[in-house]
Short mmCIF file of C-alpha atoms in Angstrom, two decimals:
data_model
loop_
_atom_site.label_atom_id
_atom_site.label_comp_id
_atom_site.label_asym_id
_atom_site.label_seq_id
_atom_site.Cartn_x
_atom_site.Cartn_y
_atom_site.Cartn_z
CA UNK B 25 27.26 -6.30 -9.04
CA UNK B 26 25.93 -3.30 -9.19
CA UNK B 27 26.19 -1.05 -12.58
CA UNK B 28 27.49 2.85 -12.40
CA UNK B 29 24.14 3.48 -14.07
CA UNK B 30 22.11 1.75 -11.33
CA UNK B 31 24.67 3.37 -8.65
CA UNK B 32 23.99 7.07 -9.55
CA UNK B 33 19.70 6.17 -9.27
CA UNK B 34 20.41 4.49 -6.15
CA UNK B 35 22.00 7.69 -4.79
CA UNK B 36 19.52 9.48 -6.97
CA UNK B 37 16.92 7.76 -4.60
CA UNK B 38 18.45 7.91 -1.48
CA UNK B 39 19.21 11.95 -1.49
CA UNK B 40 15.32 12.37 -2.75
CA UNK B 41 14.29 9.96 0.12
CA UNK B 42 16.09 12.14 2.50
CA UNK B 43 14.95 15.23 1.02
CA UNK B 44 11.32 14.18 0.85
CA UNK B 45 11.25 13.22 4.50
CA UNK B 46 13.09 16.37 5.90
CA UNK B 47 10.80 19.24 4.11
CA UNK B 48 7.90 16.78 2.79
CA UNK B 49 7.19 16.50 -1.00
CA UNK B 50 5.53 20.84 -1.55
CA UNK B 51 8.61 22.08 -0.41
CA UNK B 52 10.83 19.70 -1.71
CA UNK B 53 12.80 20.73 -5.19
CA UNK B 54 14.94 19.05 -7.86
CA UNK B 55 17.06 21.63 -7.05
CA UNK B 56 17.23 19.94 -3.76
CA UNK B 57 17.59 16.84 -4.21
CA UNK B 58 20.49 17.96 -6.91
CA UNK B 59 22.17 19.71 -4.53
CA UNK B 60 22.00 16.91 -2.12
CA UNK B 61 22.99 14.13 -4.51
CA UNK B 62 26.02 15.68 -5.99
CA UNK B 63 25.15 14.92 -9.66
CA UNK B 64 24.70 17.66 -12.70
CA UNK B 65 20.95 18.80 -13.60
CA UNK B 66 20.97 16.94 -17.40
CA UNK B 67 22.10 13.96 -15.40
CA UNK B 68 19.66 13.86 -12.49
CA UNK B 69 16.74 14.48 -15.10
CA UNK B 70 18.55 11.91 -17.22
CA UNK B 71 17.07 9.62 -14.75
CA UNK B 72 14.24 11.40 -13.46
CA UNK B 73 11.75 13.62 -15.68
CA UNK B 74 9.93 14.95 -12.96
CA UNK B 75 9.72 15.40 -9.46
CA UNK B 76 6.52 13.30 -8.98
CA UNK B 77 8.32 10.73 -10.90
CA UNK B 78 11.01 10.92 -8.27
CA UNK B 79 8.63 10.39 -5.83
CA UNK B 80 6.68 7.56 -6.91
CA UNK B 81 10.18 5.55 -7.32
CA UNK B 82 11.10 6.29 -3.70
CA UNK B 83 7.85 5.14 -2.42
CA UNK B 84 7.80 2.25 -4.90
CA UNK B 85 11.77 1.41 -3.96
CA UNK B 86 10.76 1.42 0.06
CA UNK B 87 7.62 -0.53 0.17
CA UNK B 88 7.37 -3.07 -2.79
CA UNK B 89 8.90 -5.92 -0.99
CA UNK B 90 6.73 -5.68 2.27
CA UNK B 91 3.79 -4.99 -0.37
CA UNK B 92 4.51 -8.29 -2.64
CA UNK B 93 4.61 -10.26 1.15
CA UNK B 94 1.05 -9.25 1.87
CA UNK B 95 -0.31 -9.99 -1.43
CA UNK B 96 1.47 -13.38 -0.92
CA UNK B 97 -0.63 -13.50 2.56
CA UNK B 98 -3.60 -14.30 -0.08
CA UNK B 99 -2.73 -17.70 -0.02
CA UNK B 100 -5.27 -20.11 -2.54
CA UNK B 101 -3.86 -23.19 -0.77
CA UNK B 102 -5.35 -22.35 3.05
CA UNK B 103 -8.09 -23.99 3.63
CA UNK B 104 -9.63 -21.90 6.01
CA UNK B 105 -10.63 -18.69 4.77
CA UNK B 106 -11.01 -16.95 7.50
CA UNK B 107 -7.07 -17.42 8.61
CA UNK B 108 -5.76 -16.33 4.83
CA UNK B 109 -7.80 -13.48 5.63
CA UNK B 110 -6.63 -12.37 8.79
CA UNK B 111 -3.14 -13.30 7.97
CA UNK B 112 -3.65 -10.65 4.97
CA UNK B 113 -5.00 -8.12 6.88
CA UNK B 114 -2.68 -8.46 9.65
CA UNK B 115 0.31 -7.36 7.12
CA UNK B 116 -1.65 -5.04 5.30
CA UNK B 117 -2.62 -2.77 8.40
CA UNK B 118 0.98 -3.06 9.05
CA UNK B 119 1.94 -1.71 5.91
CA UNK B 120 -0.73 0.55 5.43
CA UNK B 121 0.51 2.39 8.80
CA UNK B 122 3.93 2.08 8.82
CA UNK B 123 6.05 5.35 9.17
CA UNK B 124 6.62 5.46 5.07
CA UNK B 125 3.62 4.86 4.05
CA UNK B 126 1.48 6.92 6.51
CA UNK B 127 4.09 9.68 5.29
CA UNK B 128 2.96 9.15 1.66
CA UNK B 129 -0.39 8.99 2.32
CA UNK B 130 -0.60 12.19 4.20
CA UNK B 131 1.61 13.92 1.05
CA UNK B 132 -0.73 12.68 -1.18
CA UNK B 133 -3.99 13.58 0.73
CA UNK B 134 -2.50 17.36 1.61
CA UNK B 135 -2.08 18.81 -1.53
CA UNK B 136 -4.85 21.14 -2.99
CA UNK B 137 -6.42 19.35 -6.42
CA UNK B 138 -6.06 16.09 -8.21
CA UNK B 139 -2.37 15.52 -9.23
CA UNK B 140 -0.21 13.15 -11.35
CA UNK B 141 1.42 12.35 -8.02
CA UNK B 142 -1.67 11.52 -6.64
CA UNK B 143 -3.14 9.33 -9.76
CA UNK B 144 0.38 7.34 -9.67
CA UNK B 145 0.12 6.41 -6.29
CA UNK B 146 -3.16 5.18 -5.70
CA UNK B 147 -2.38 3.12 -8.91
CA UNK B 148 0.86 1.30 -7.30
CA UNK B 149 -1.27 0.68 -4.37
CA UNK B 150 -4.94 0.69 -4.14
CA UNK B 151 -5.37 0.21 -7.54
CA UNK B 152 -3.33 -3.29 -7.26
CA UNK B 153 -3.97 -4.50 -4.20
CA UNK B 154 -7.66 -4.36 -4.62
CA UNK B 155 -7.33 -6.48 -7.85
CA UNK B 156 -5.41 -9.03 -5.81
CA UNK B 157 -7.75 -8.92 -3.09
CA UNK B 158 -10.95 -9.63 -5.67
CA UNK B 159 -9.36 -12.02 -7.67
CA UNK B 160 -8.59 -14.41 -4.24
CA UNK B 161 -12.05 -13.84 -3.21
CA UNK B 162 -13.18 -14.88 -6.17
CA UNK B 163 -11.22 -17.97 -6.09
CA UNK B 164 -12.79 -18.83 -2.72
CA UNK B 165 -16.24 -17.99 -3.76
CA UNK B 166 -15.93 -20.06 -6.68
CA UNK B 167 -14.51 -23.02 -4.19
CA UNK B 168 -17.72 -22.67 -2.05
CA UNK B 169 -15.85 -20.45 0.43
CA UNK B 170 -17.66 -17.58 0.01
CA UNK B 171 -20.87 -17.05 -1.37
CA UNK B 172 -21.15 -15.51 -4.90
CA UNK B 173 -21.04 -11.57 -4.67
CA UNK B 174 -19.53 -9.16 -7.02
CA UNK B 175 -15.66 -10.02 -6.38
CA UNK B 176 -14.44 -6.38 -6.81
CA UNK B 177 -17.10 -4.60 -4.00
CA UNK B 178 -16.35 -7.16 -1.88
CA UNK B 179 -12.58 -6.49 -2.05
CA UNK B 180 -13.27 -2.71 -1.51
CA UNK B 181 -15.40 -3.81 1.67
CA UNK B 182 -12.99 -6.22 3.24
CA UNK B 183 -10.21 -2.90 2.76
CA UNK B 184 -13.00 -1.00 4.33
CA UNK B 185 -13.66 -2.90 7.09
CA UNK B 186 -9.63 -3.43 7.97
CA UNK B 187 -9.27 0.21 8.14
CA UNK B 188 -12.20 1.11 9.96
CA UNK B 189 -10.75 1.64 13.20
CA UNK B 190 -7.93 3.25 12.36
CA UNK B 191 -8.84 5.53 9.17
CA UNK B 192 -10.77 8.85 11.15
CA UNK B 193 -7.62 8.84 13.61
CA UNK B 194 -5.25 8.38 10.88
CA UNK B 195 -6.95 11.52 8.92
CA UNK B 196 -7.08 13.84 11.70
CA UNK B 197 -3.41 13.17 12.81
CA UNK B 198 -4.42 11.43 16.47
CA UNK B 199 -3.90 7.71 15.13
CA UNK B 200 -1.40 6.48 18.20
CA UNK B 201 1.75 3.67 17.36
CA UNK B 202 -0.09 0.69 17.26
CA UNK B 203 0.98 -2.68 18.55
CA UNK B 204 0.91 -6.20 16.66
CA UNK B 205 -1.62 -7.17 19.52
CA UNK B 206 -3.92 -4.11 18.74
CA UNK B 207 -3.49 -4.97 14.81
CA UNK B 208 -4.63 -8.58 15.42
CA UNK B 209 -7.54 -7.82 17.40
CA UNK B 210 -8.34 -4.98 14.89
CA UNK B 211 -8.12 -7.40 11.94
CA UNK B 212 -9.88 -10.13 13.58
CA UNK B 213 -13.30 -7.86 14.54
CA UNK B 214 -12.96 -6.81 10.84
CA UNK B 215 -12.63 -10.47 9.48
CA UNK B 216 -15.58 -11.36 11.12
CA UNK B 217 -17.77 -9.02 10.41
CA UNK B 218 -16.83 -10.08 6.88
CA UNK B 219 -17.02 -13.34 6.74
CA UNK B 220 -20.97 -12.81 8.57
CA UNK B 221 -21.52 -11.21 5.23
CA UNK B 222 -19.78 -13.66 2.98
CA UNK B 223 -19.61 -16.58 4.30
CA UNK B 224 -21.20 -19.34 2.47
CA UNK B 225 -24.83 -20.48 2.46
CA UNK B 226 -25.55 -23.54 4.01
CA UNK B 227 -26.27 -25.28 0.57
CA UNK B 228 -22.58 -24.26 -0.25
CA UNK B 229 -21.36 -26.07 3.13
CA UNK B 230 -23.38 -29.07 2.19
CA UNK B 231 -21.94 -29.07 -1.40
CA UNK B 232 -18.56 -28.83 -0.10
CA UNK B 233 -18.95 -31.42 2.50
#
């Protein structure tokens, strides 16, 4: 059951969410999302210092779940590594360019200098995700998966290589609604190209024979 405390920063949320999407984050005010919600000024800052703040908890509030299911996706107990990594780059494309989060990345990527919005977000994602990412490949590279690279530019090149197709299209705005057909096929030219880079050394297949 739900708390009157947690209540009001759901609503809080939900009227910033709406807010956000109708006039984008620029335009968007606490005065707004005040307004919209109902509640007093001392009590909407009460919960919120700042409108990036507000921000960064809607984004976090609408995509954590899906984003905790494709870090799962990095699964230590497949076997093959080249299915755990399609199977993690199939959700991640999917998150990556979903309606919210192609929303937030454009917000983030339109506004004129560095920002504290800016910093916060690519620290919930990128930031964490790549960690994740270098910290299973080092797991398989250690298991004779992979052969030994630096764990961390490897995990910046497999991201690299998942968005390649999609990341010019995406920035100029002509990125068209992709299918789960076009997403596997994307993620399994990416994969491959990969793996011919990291894949292990024949000693490493005859050690782990």
């Amino acid at each position: 059951m739900r708390t009157k405390s947690e209540t009001r920063r759901q609503a809080i949320l939900q009227a910033a969410a709406e807010v956000f999407r109708e006039t984008g984050f620029e335009r968007s005010s606490m005065s707004d999302i005040r307004e919209r919600v109902g509640y007093s000024k001392p009590t909407l800052y009460s919960y919120f210092a700042s409108k990036e703040e507000l921000f960064s908890a809607v984004v976090f509030e609408a995509t954590e779940l899906e984003f905790q299911a494709t870090l799962q996706a990095l699964d230590p107990d497949q076997s093959d590594i080249t299915l755990a990594l399609q199977s993690f780059g199939q959700r991640l494309l999917a998150l990556l360019y979903s309606p919210q989060v192609q929303a937030v990345r454009r917000m983030v990527a339109s506004q004129a200098r560095p920002s504290e919005l800016g910093r916060t977000c690519y620290e919930m994602g990128p930031v964490r995700s790549e960690a994740a990412i270098a910290a299973f490949l080092q797991q398989a590279m250690d298991r004779g998966q992979l052969r030994q690279a630096n764990a961390r530019i490897a995990a910046l090149q497999l991201k690299g290589l998942l968005e390649a197709e999609w990341i010019e299209p995406f920035l100029f705005n002509a990125l068209e609604a992709s299918s789960p057909q076009q997403i596997h096929e994307t993620v399994a030219r990416a994969v491959a190209v990969f793996m011919a880079a990291y894949g292990p050394t024949l000693s490493q297949h005859s050690n782990s024979g």
